[in-house]
XYZ file of C-alpha atoms in Angstrom:
614
model
C -19.938 54.409 22.609
C -20.829 55.509 19.105
C -17.599 54.114 17.753
C -18.247 50.710 19.339
C -21.798 50.602 18.012
C -20.576 51.559 14.526
C -17.933 48.825 14.610
C -20.489 46.240 15.719
C -22.872 47.188 12.902
C -20.072 46.948 10.341
C -19.068 43.476 11.551
C -22.684 42.372 11.483
C -23.081 43.545 7.882
C -19.916 41.727 6.829
C -21.021 38.517 8.573
C -24.470 38.765 6.991
C -22.920 39.276 3.563
C -20.763 36.186 4.009
C -23.893 34.164 4.831
C -25.906 35.506 1.915
C -23.080 35.171 -0.577
C -21.352 31.820 0.072
C -17.925 31.071 -1.147
C -17.970 30.259 -4.837
C -14.800 28.714 -6.176
C -14.399 29.739 -9.768
C -13.787 26.205 -10.907
C -16.068 26.563 -13.887
C -13.939 29.358 -15.397
C -10.781 28.674 -17.318
C -7.708 28.153 -15.138
C -4.719 30.496 -15.240
C -1.059 29.710 -14.570
C 1.705 32.183 -13.713
C 5.346 31.846 -12.628
C 7.605 34.451 -10.990
C 11.053 34.746 -9.408
C 11.355 36.776 -6.216
C 14.602 38.213 -7.608
C 15.912 38.196 -11.153
C 19.501 38.931 -10.046
C 21.640 37.044 -7.564
C 25.163 35.712 -7.012
C 26.624 32.212 -7.032
C 25.534 30.316 -3.913
C 22.725 32.756 -3.077
C 19.337 31.078 -3.792
C 16.186 32.735 -5.116
C 12.596 31.580 -4.832
C 10.449 30.447 -7.769
C 6.667 30.304 -7.432
C 4.133 28.760 -9.817
C 0.536 29.811 -9.164
C -2.484 27.907 -10.538
C -5.841 29.669 -10.151
C -9.390 28.680 -11.012
C -9.049 24.904 -10.894
C -10.141 22.329 -8.342
C -7.258 20.029 -9.225
C -3.786 20.835 -10.440
C -0.629 18.861 -11.131
C 2.685 20.735 -10.865
C 5.388 20.377 -13.495
C 7.962 17.651 -13.248
C 11.642 18.150 -12.649
C 13.236 21.325 -13.952
C 16.691 20.732 -15.404
C 18.767 23.826 -16.196
C 22.523 23.522 -16.508
C 24.104 25.702 -13.833
C 21.015 25.857 -11.606
C 19.924 23.497 -8.840
C 16.099 23.683 -8.762
C 14.325 21.857 -5.948
C 10.653 21.627 -4.996
C 10.167 22.933 -1.433
C 6.414 22.552 -0.896
C 3.014 23.838 -1.856
C 0.408 26.119 -0.307
C -3.163 27.129 -0.971
C -4.558 30.647 -1.316
C -8.133 31.939 -1.167
C -8.657 35.296 -2.876
C -11.923 37.220 -2.969
C -13.310 40.186 -4.835
C -16.922 41.351 -4.798
C -17.834 38.194 -2.879
C -16.431 36.055 -5.712
C -13.689 33.816 -4.415
C -10.910 32.058 -6.313
C -9.001 29.070 -4.956
C -5.344 28.898 -5.993
C -2.465 26.458 -5.619
C 1.049 27.840 -5.170
C 4.058 25.570 -5.813
C 7.372 26.765 -4.340
C 10.862 25.992 -5.647
C 14.330 27.023 -4.492
C 16.754 27.928 -7.291
C 20.406 27.627 -6.253
C 22.913 29.140 -8.745
C 25.971 26.946 -9.228
C 27.896 29.233 -11.573
C 27.794 32.750 -12.961
C 25.942 33.682 -16.129
C 22.489 34.390 -17.536
C 20.100 31.450 -17.341
C 16.751 30.815 -18.979
C 14.224 28.713 -17.073
C 12.101 27.272 -19.909
C 8.289 27.194 -19.836
C 6.916 24.396 -17.696
C 3.763 22.349 -18.386
C 1.084 22.403 -15.664
C -2.033 20.212 -15.719
C -5.150 21.968 -14.391
C -8.818 21.200 -14.868
C -8.122 18.547 -17.490
C -6.105 20.968 -19.671
C -2.417 21.738 -20.124
C -0.964 25.197 -19.477
C 2.559 26.561 -19.902
C 4.340 29.018 -17.656
C 6.280 31.956 -19.113
C 10.034 31.748 -19.648
C 12.011 33.224 -16.743
C 15.462 34.828 -16.864
C 17.935 34.788 -13.964
C 21.184 36.799 -13.959
C 23.861 35.297 -11.701
C 27.009 37.233 -10.782
C 30.250 35.825 -9.453
C 30.224 35.509 -5.661
C 33.656 37.157 -5.517
C 32.064 40.482 -6.504
C 32.205 42.892 -3.567
C 28.896 43.664 -1.864
C 27.869 47.330 -1.636
C 27.848 46.999 2.134
C 31.130 45.112 2.473
C 33.956 46.397 4.557
C 36.031 49.194 3.170
C 39.639 48.413 2.211
C 42.044 48.729 5.028
C 39.451 47.997 7.733
C 39.602 44.394 8.992
C 37.290 43.054 11.660
C 37.770 39.787 13.525
C 34.329 38.094 13.416
C 35.177 35.920 16.440
C 35.173 39.059 18.611
C 31.781 40.126 17.302
C 29.632 37.046 16.777
C 29.509 33.270 16.528
C 27.407 30.613 14.808
C 27.066 26.953 15.776
C 25.227 23.891 14.446
C 23.877 21.354 16.962
C 22.466 17.960 15.862
C 20.297 15.933 18.231
C 22.046 12.725 17.103
C 24.859 11.686 14.790
C 23.610 8.186 13.902
C 20.426 7.727 11.886
C 18.641 5.789 9.140
C 17.872 6.961 5.639
C 14.742 9.142 5.739
C 14.809 9.657 9.512
C 14.098 13.183 10.768
C 16.913 14.594 12.919
C 16.142 17.778 14.908
C 18.865 20.402 14.590
C 19.506 23.852 16.049
C 21.400 26.751 14.488
C 22.380 29.395 17.047
C 23.837 32.777 16.142
C 25.121 35.205 18.796
C 26.185 38.855 18.538
C 28.055 40.866 21.121
C 25.603 43.442 22.448
C 28.241 46.122 21.774
C 27.791 45.476 18.041
C 24.026 45.518 17.449
C 22.876 43.366 14.556
C 21.075 45.212 11.791
C 20.072 42.174 9.695
C 21.014 38.543 9.118
C 21.797 39.205 5.477
C 20.349 36.597 3.139
C 19.428 34.251 5.972
C 20.862 31.049 7.378
C 22.102 28.326 5.036
C 23.214 24.803 5.961
C 25.580 23.665 3.245
C 26.182 20.047 2.284
C 24.837 17.277 0.090
C 22.992 14.029 0.707
C 20.301 15.450 3.002
C 17.319 17.786 3.028
C 16.447 20.407 5.633
C 13.076 21.673 6.821
C 12.343 25.335 6.247
C 13.436 27.445 9.205
C 10.842 29.670 10.827
C 11.336 32.885 12.778
C 14.093 32.472 15.360
C 13.772 32.765 19.110
C 15.688 35.806 20.362
C 17.257 36.190 23.799
C 20.070 37.900 25.718
C 22.554 35.387 27.117
C 25.766 35.672 29.104
C 28.546 33.626 27.512
C 32.103 33.733 28.835
C 31.393 36.834 30.895
C 30.053 38.777 27.894
C 26.498 39.558 26.885
C 25.268 38.283 23.523
C 22.060 38.725 21.598
C 21.262 35.227 20.335
C 19.054 33.988 17.504
C 18.039 30.323 17.737
C 16.701 28.618 14.598
C 15.071 25.188 14.710
C 15.032 22.786 11.781
C 15.182 19.073 10.996
C 17.458 17.182 8.636
C 16.565 14.057 6.678
C 19.447 12.026 5.166
C 18.775 10.876 1.617
C 21.510 8.255 1.317
C 23.528 5.947 3.512
C 27.121 6.390 4.555
C 29.088 9.260 6.082
C 27.411 12.617 5.361
C 29.004 15.950 6.154
C 26.385 18.414 7.399
C 27.348 22.056 7.243
C 29.100 24.265 7.843
C 26.408 26.872 8.459
C 27.176 30.109 6.642
C 25.593 33.488 7.359
C 26.625 37.011 6.339
C 24.944 39.367 8.830
C 25.178 43.157 8.861
C 26.194 44.623 12.222
C 26.814 48.184 13.347
C 30.481 48.818 14.027
C 31.348 51.871 16.194
C 33.291 54.507 14.305
C 36.685 55.481 15.671
C 37.333 59.146 16.569
C 40.401 61.231 17.233
C 39.765 61.118 20.962
C 42.919 59.453 22.376
C 40.949 58.055 25.293
C 39.238 55.470 23.109
C 41.215 52.208 23.156
C 42.312 50.321 20.065
C 40.181 47.291 20.868
C 36.633 48.555 20.432
C 35.282 45.288 21.808
C 37.125 45.344 25.112
C 34.359 44.752 27.657
C 36.531 45.819 30.589
C 36.920 49.439 29.507
C 34.597 51.709 31.609
C 34.632 54.419 28.947
C 33.197 51.990 26.420
C 30.470 51.017 28.886
C 29.311 54.612 29.076
C 29.855 55.005 25.344
C 27.416 52.244 24.395
C 24.865 53.014 27.086
C 24.121 56.405 25.613
C 22.988 56.132 21.947
C 23.758 59.779 21.319
C 27.452 59.072 21.938
C 27.563 55.879 19.862
C 28.264 56.777 16.209
C 28.434 53.568 14.142
C 28.438 52.300 10.596
C 26.869 49.134 9.105
C 29.321 46.444 8.140
C 28.836 42.960 6.668
C 30.741 40.107 8.301
C 31.055 36.459 7.346
C 30.322 33.736 9.901
C 30.912 30.037 9.471
C 30.285 27.159 11.873
C 32.003 23.825 12.253
C 30.680 20.934 10.136
C 29.043 17.855 11.677
C 29.402 14.248 10.520
C 26.269 12.116 10.276
C 26.581 8.322 10.083
C 23.570 7.064 8.087
C 22.475 3.425 7.811
C 20.288 2.138 4.943
C 16.816 0.800 5.608
C 16.798 -3.002 5.884
C 15.479 -5.012 2.911
C 12.181 -6.842 2.857
C 9.843 -3.886 3.392
C 6.122 -4.826 3.338
C 4.140 -3.820 0.235
C 2.240 -1.187 2.251
C 5.472 0.690 3.133
C 5.604 4.106 1.472
C 8.763 5.577 3.014
C 7.518 6.748 6.448
C 10.262 6.654 9.097
C 9.521 7.434 12.736
C 6.988 6.348 15.329
C 3.284 6.570 14.498
C -0.183 5.488 15.620
C -3.433 5.211 13.629
C -7.115 5.745 14.382
C -9.989 5.304 11.919
C -13.679 6.080 11.733
C -16.432 5.923 9.110
C -19.479 8.071 8.372
C -22.304 7.207 7.904
C -22.863 3.813 9.481
C -25.531 2.712 7.001
C -26.239 3.424 3.341
C -27.625 2.013 0.128
C -25.548 0.133 -2.412
C -23.622 2.740 -4.425
C -23.852 5.456 -1.743
C -20.554 6.875 -0.409
C -18.887 6.143 2.913
C -16.212 8.579 4.172
C -13.399 6.751 5.955
C -11.139 9.001 8.034
C -7.681 7.699 8.982
C -5.549 9.787 11.344
C -1.793 9.089 11.472
C -0.253 10.681 14.582
C 3.287 10.622 15.881
C 6.746 11.873 15.051
C 8.682 11.385 11.832
C 8.971 12.395 8.174
C 5.347 13.332 7.515
C 6.171 14.344 3.935
C 6.578 10.593 3.236
C 3.441 9.525 5.149
C 0.909 8.261 2.598
C -2.711 7.175 2.985
C -3.254 3.711 4.497
C -4.146 0.924 2.100
C -7.248 -1.243 2.377
C -6.771 -4.913 3.089
C -9.493 -6.063 0.655
C -11.027 -3.698 -1.909
C -13.104 -6.359 -3.681
C -16.661 -5.150 -4.171
C -15.774 -1.520 -3.428
C -15.186 1.549 -5.572
C -12.374 3.683 -4.097
C -11.801 7.380 -4.757
C -8.438 9.203 -4.365
C -7.882 10.283 -0.734
C -7.375 13.834 0.513
C -4.875 14.756 3.240
C -4.390 17.471 5.854
C -1.359 17.837 8.127
C -1.390 19.710 11.445
C 2.051 20.013 13.090
C 2.547 20.042 16.842
C 5.974 21.703 16.764
C 7.918 24.440 14.987
C 9.643 22.206 12.457
C 6.862 19.895 11.315
C 8.188 16.520 12.478
C 5.518 15.983 15.143
C 1.795 16.180 14.555
C -1.088 14.401 12.876
C -1.897 13.780 9.217
C -5.523 13.054 8.400
C -6.640 11.193 5.265
C -10.219 11.063 4.041
C -11.081 8.320 1.551
C -14.495 7.818 -0.038
C -15.687 4.253 -0.708
C -18.926 3.099 -2.309
C -20.097 -0.491 -2.198
C -20.948 -2.321 -5.407
C -22.775 -5.035 -3.493
C -24.039 -5.770 -0.037
C -21.300 -5.660 2.596
C -21.154 -6.053 6.338
C -17.830 -4.297 7.100
C -15.548 -1.579 5.834
C -12.289 -3.430 5.059
C -9.387 -3.054 7.470
C -6.718 -0.435 6.714
C -2.946 -1.018 6.777
C -0.160 1.508 7.380
C 3.512 0.517 7.526
C 6.438 2.577 8.791
C 10.020 1.948 9.831
C 10.766 2.468 13.531
C 14.416 3.581 13.942
C 14.310 2.839 17.678
C 13.182 -0.781 17.218
C 15.107 -1.014 13.923
C 12.241 -2.846 12.223
C 9.183 -2.304 10.051
C 5.891 -1.904 11.918
C 2.479 -2.440 10.279
C -0.570 -0.850 11.900
C -3.910 -2.546 11.202
C -7.309 -1.389 12.366
C -10.285 -3.708 12.761
C -12.946 -3.859 10.028
C -15.692 -1.326 10.800
C -19.231 -2.787 10.845
C -21.702 -1.004 8.531
C -25.136 -1.746 7.124
C -25.633 -1.620 3.368
C -29.099 -2.082 1.925
C -30.377 -2.485 -1.609
C -28.826 -4.339 -4.495
C -29.163 -8.029 -5.137
C -29.803 -10.005 -2.008
C -27.623 -13.011 -1.488
C -29.172 -16.223 -2.706
C -30.271 -18.278 0.296
C -28.952 -21.768 0.561
C -31.495 -24.364 -0.523
C -33.077 -26.114 2.396
C -34.196 -29.675 1.886
C -37.844 -30.135 2.788
C -38.407 -32.131 5.912
C -39.594 -35.611 5.142
C -41.669 -37.565 7.453
C -41.895 -41.265 7.312
C -45.475 -42.365 6.920
C -46.842 -43.790 10.025
C -46.856 -47.468 9.802
C -50.333 -48.859 9.703
C -51.096 -50.629 12.824
C -51.659 -54.165 11.706
C -53.045 -56.363 14.377
C -50.983 -59.404 14.910
C -52.855 -62.527 13.886
C -53.880 -64.622 16.717
C -51.818 -67.738 16.778
C -53.676 -70.781 15.866
C -54.025 -72.960 18.832
C -52.632 -76.333 18.173
C -52.016 -79.323 20.208
C -48.612 -79.849 21.641
C -47.912 -82.898 19.595
C -49.099 -81.321 16.335
C -46.341 -81.236 13.677
C -45.656 -77.762 12.119
C -45.823 -78.180 8.392
C -46.230 -74.414 7.248
C -43.441 -71.813 7.417
C -44.162 -68.010 7.762
C -43.759 -66.119 4.474
C -40.437 -64.054 4.008
C -40.872 -60.211 3.530
C -40.245 -59.018 -0.013
C -39.645 -55.421 -1.414
C -40.891 -54.235 -4.813
C -38.707 -50.932 -4.836
C -36.438 -50.750 -7.965
C -32.761 -51.296 -7.304
C -31.624 -47.864 -8.633
C -34.058 -46.117 -6.271
C -32.680 -47.758 -3.199
C -30.395 -45.760 -0.811
C -27.669 -48.342 -0.837
C -27.228 -47.975 -4.595
C -26.567 -44.233 -4.389
C -24.338 -44.552 -1.359
C -22.218 -46.954 -3.343
C -21.948 -44.368 -6.198
C -20.996 -41.468 -3.871
C -17.371 -42.417 -3.324
C -16.274 -42.472 -7.017
C -18.301 -39.300 -7.646
C -16.429 -37.437 -4.903
C -13.137 -38.682 -6.273
C -14.064 -37.460 -9.762
C -15.103 -34.002 -8.497
C -11.915 -33.671 -6.468
C -9.771 -34.547 -9.480
C -11.581 -32.022 -11.699
C -11.242 -29.291 -9.049
C -7.533 -30.042 -8.644
C -6.983 -29.751 -12.386
C -8.877 -26.446 -12.574
C -6.972 -24.943 -9.623
C -3.651 -26.084 -11.029
C -4.466 -24.541 -14.413
C -5.540 -21.298 -12.721
C -2.336 -21.078 -10.686
C -0.217 -21.796 -13.747
C -2.112 -19.168 -15.716
C -1.735 -16.569 -12.950
C 1.991 -17.245 -12.659
C 2.315 -16.983 -16.437
C 0.488 -13.646 -16.443
C 2.664 -12.396 -13.595
C 5.868 -13.291 -15.429
C 4.507 -11.749 -18.618
C 3.778 -8.492 -16.772
C 7.258 -8.457 -15.223
C 8.860 -9.084 -18.616
C 6.778 -6.334 -20.200
C 7.738 -3.843 -17.467
C 11.416 -4.836 -17.702
C 11.431 -4.318 -21.478
C 9.799 -0.888 -21.115
C 12.384 0.141 -18.516
C 15.232 -1.025 -20.745
C 13.910 1.194 -23.546
C 13.468 4.206 -21.241
C 17.056 3.894 -19.973
C 18.290 4.671 -23.489
C 16.542 8.047 -23.552
C 18.563 11.203 -22.993
C 15.856 13.423 -21.441
C 15.617 11.552 -18.106
C 16.803 13.303 -14.942
C 19.538 11.643 -12.831
C 17.123 10.833 -9.988
C 14.539 9.212 -12.259
C 17.224 7.410 -14.253
C 18.799 5.697 -11.227
C 15.359 4.825 -9.858
C 14.414 3.134 -13.152
C 17.775 1.379 -13.356
C 17.459 -0.146 -9.874
C 13.912 -1.233 -10.714
C 15.208 -2.929 -13.877
C 17.707 -4.897 -11.766
C 14.916 -5.903 -9.361
C 12.726 -7.154 -12.216
C 15.551 -9.080 -13.815
C 16.383 -10.726 -10.495
C 12.719 -11.519 -9.782
C 12.397 -13.330 -13.112
C 15.470 -15.433 -12.322
C 14.745 -16.203 -8.670
C 10.908 -16.152 -8.881
C 10.622 -13.675 -5.975
C 8.832 -10.370 -5.434
C 10.732 -7.486 -7.106
C 10.276 -5.153 -4.103
C 12.207 -7.565 -1.884
C 15.321 -7.465 -4.105
C 18.297 -5.382 -2.983
C 21.890 -5.173 -4.199
C 23.052 -8.254 -2.279
C 20.175 -10.459 -3.485
C 20.762 -9.365 -7.076
C 24.499 -10.040 -6.819
C 23.856 -13.515 -5.392
C 21.258 -14.340 -8.061
C 23.683 -13.601 -10.900
C 26.833 -14.828 -9.067
C 28.437 -11.425 -9.588
C 32.076 -10.744 -8.927
C 33.246 -8.168 -6.388
C 33.423 -5.316 -8.912
C 29.880 -5.951 -10.174
C 28.672 -6.274 -6.577
C 30.195 -2.852 -5.784
C 28.538 -1.256 -8.804
C 25.158 -2.732 -7.827
C 25.475 -1.301 -4.300
C 26.294 2.109 -5.743
C 23.289 1.945 -8.107
C 20.838 1.065 -5.312
C 22.370 3.732 -3.057
C 21.755 6.435 -5.663
C 18.208 5.152 -6.156
C 17.532 5.398 -2.399
C 18.861 8.939 -2.404
C 16.342 9.907 -5.092
C 13.507 8.121 -3.264
C 14.001 9.577 0.226
C 15.292 13.068 -0.616
C 11.737 14.487 -0.284
C 12.252 16.830 -3.244
C 13.333 16.919 -6.863
C 16.750 18.023 -8.003
C 17.064 19.359 -11.518
C 20.784 20.026 -11.769
C 21.484 18.569 -15.220
C 21.097 15.490 -17.395
C 23.398 12.510 -17.048
C 26.438 12.372 -19.307
C 26.259 9.717 -22.059
C 29.130 7.745 -20.553
C 27.276 7.366 -17.241
C 24.155 6.047 -18.994
C 26.281 3.634 -21.031
C 27.949 2.353 -17.870
C 24.588 1.669 -16.182
C 23.164 -0.035 -19.284
C 26.247 -2.210 -19.573
C 25.895 -3.250 -15.914
C 22.243 -4.284 -16.352
C 22.717 -6.090 -19.669
C 25.688 -8.108 -18.335
C 23.641 -9.572 -15.464
C 23.135 -13.178 -16.519
C 22.344 -16.198 -14.420
């Protein structure tokens, strides 16, 4: 009873302290940036993890691509960390990278520039020692002792489908099984799906079970993941490689023990493994390898809407706004929730249909998965808008994705949300013409006709009515002038609209030409990564085609560009290859810093672009 009361009092004190001392993010202090490797030594093909931590800043921008010859460095995600000491809390951002060694040697990862709190910081230089993968592991099998892995364990890769679109998420399962007679001690360095042209979601803890397969009992480990192809064509996925450590029973001089230690039909071995005291064993590392799978990937169709940001799957959208009324200049928080199944790493905030008269702030996002691999869930965006003038509605929001089942782009649009905004300049009311009333005609008594005799001759005629109103003040005069006036106003308006359209088209072409010239200059630089280089090159082709055909650059693909410049078959093939590499960089979901492009590759791309002439 005393212990429970003491525990309750302690929890109460802690809760009270949290109320009295609220969280205080140390955003006012100077930010700090650190970078570490989880292991400074590895072998070829065995990745290590790189983490960059930014503390003490409300906003941070990670470094760009890291290019080190001999290392494949890819961004794998970010996380947030809240640390507290003496009721002073610090909010940190952690950026994770996977470093895959491609060859042996000692490599220096140079300092990287990180933007935090409006200032630039540099990480320390990191050193990674990579040994040849042929070097024997300390736990490898001793010479003269060979073990058949097929009698001990198996590994298999199962894809949910073998046909997909670029960027589509494909659930996959990796299953590893071990004969219960050879208990597994560890899975070595983990499970790795080899291959190029796709990305894989991080695998979480596996589901373990005991299964009967082929009359034998196996301890199975089932890993769930999802693959996303980054380019079109035939992609080889796998094989899956894993080097687990299992416990192999040691042989003795007892002649009763059979040669095949994995013979499940031997009753002596059944008793041998049931009693741990009679089961001497030694740890041994084995190598397992699955069969590869072939994935047939189709490119996304051309003509994507401007609001398409790369989302592939099936989604729905709901929106709400708080508050419902405010003054001009006060903020509204618009919450958009994108739910469904797909590549949520490519799901971006919806765009507003009409932002005129509004001030928009950058949106925040929060993703909550509904499964183990992060391809099903809901991503919530919060965007703050403030009105610069009186408005009646929050503008409608648009979100576009590609549905691989329907094989078409789908645009979701919510209805404008009614709000009340007060203050500011009131709209000028339309002038209302004052009501005119015709003066009541004076009742003039009709003169009594003069009585005359029937035979009297009429010699006086009644006087004709006359008007003394000036001619220019009469209604007929102005009605006669209205027709030429309307014609004159229409002609002036037509001339103004035509000049405005011509000026807008001229500005648009000038902007396209300016962007194309800047891209041409950037393609001659040597410090551009392969992914960024091919993306800029394909954009240069789109701009050049748009200027020739007078179309939107985003709607241009390899076939449209080839038709615009009447390219031959060889040029058409090179254009397809250029756009394919650009798509791979766009939908890979990460950054690859293998190395810079050779000069001959850059020269070949520049030659292709410069030779495109109508």
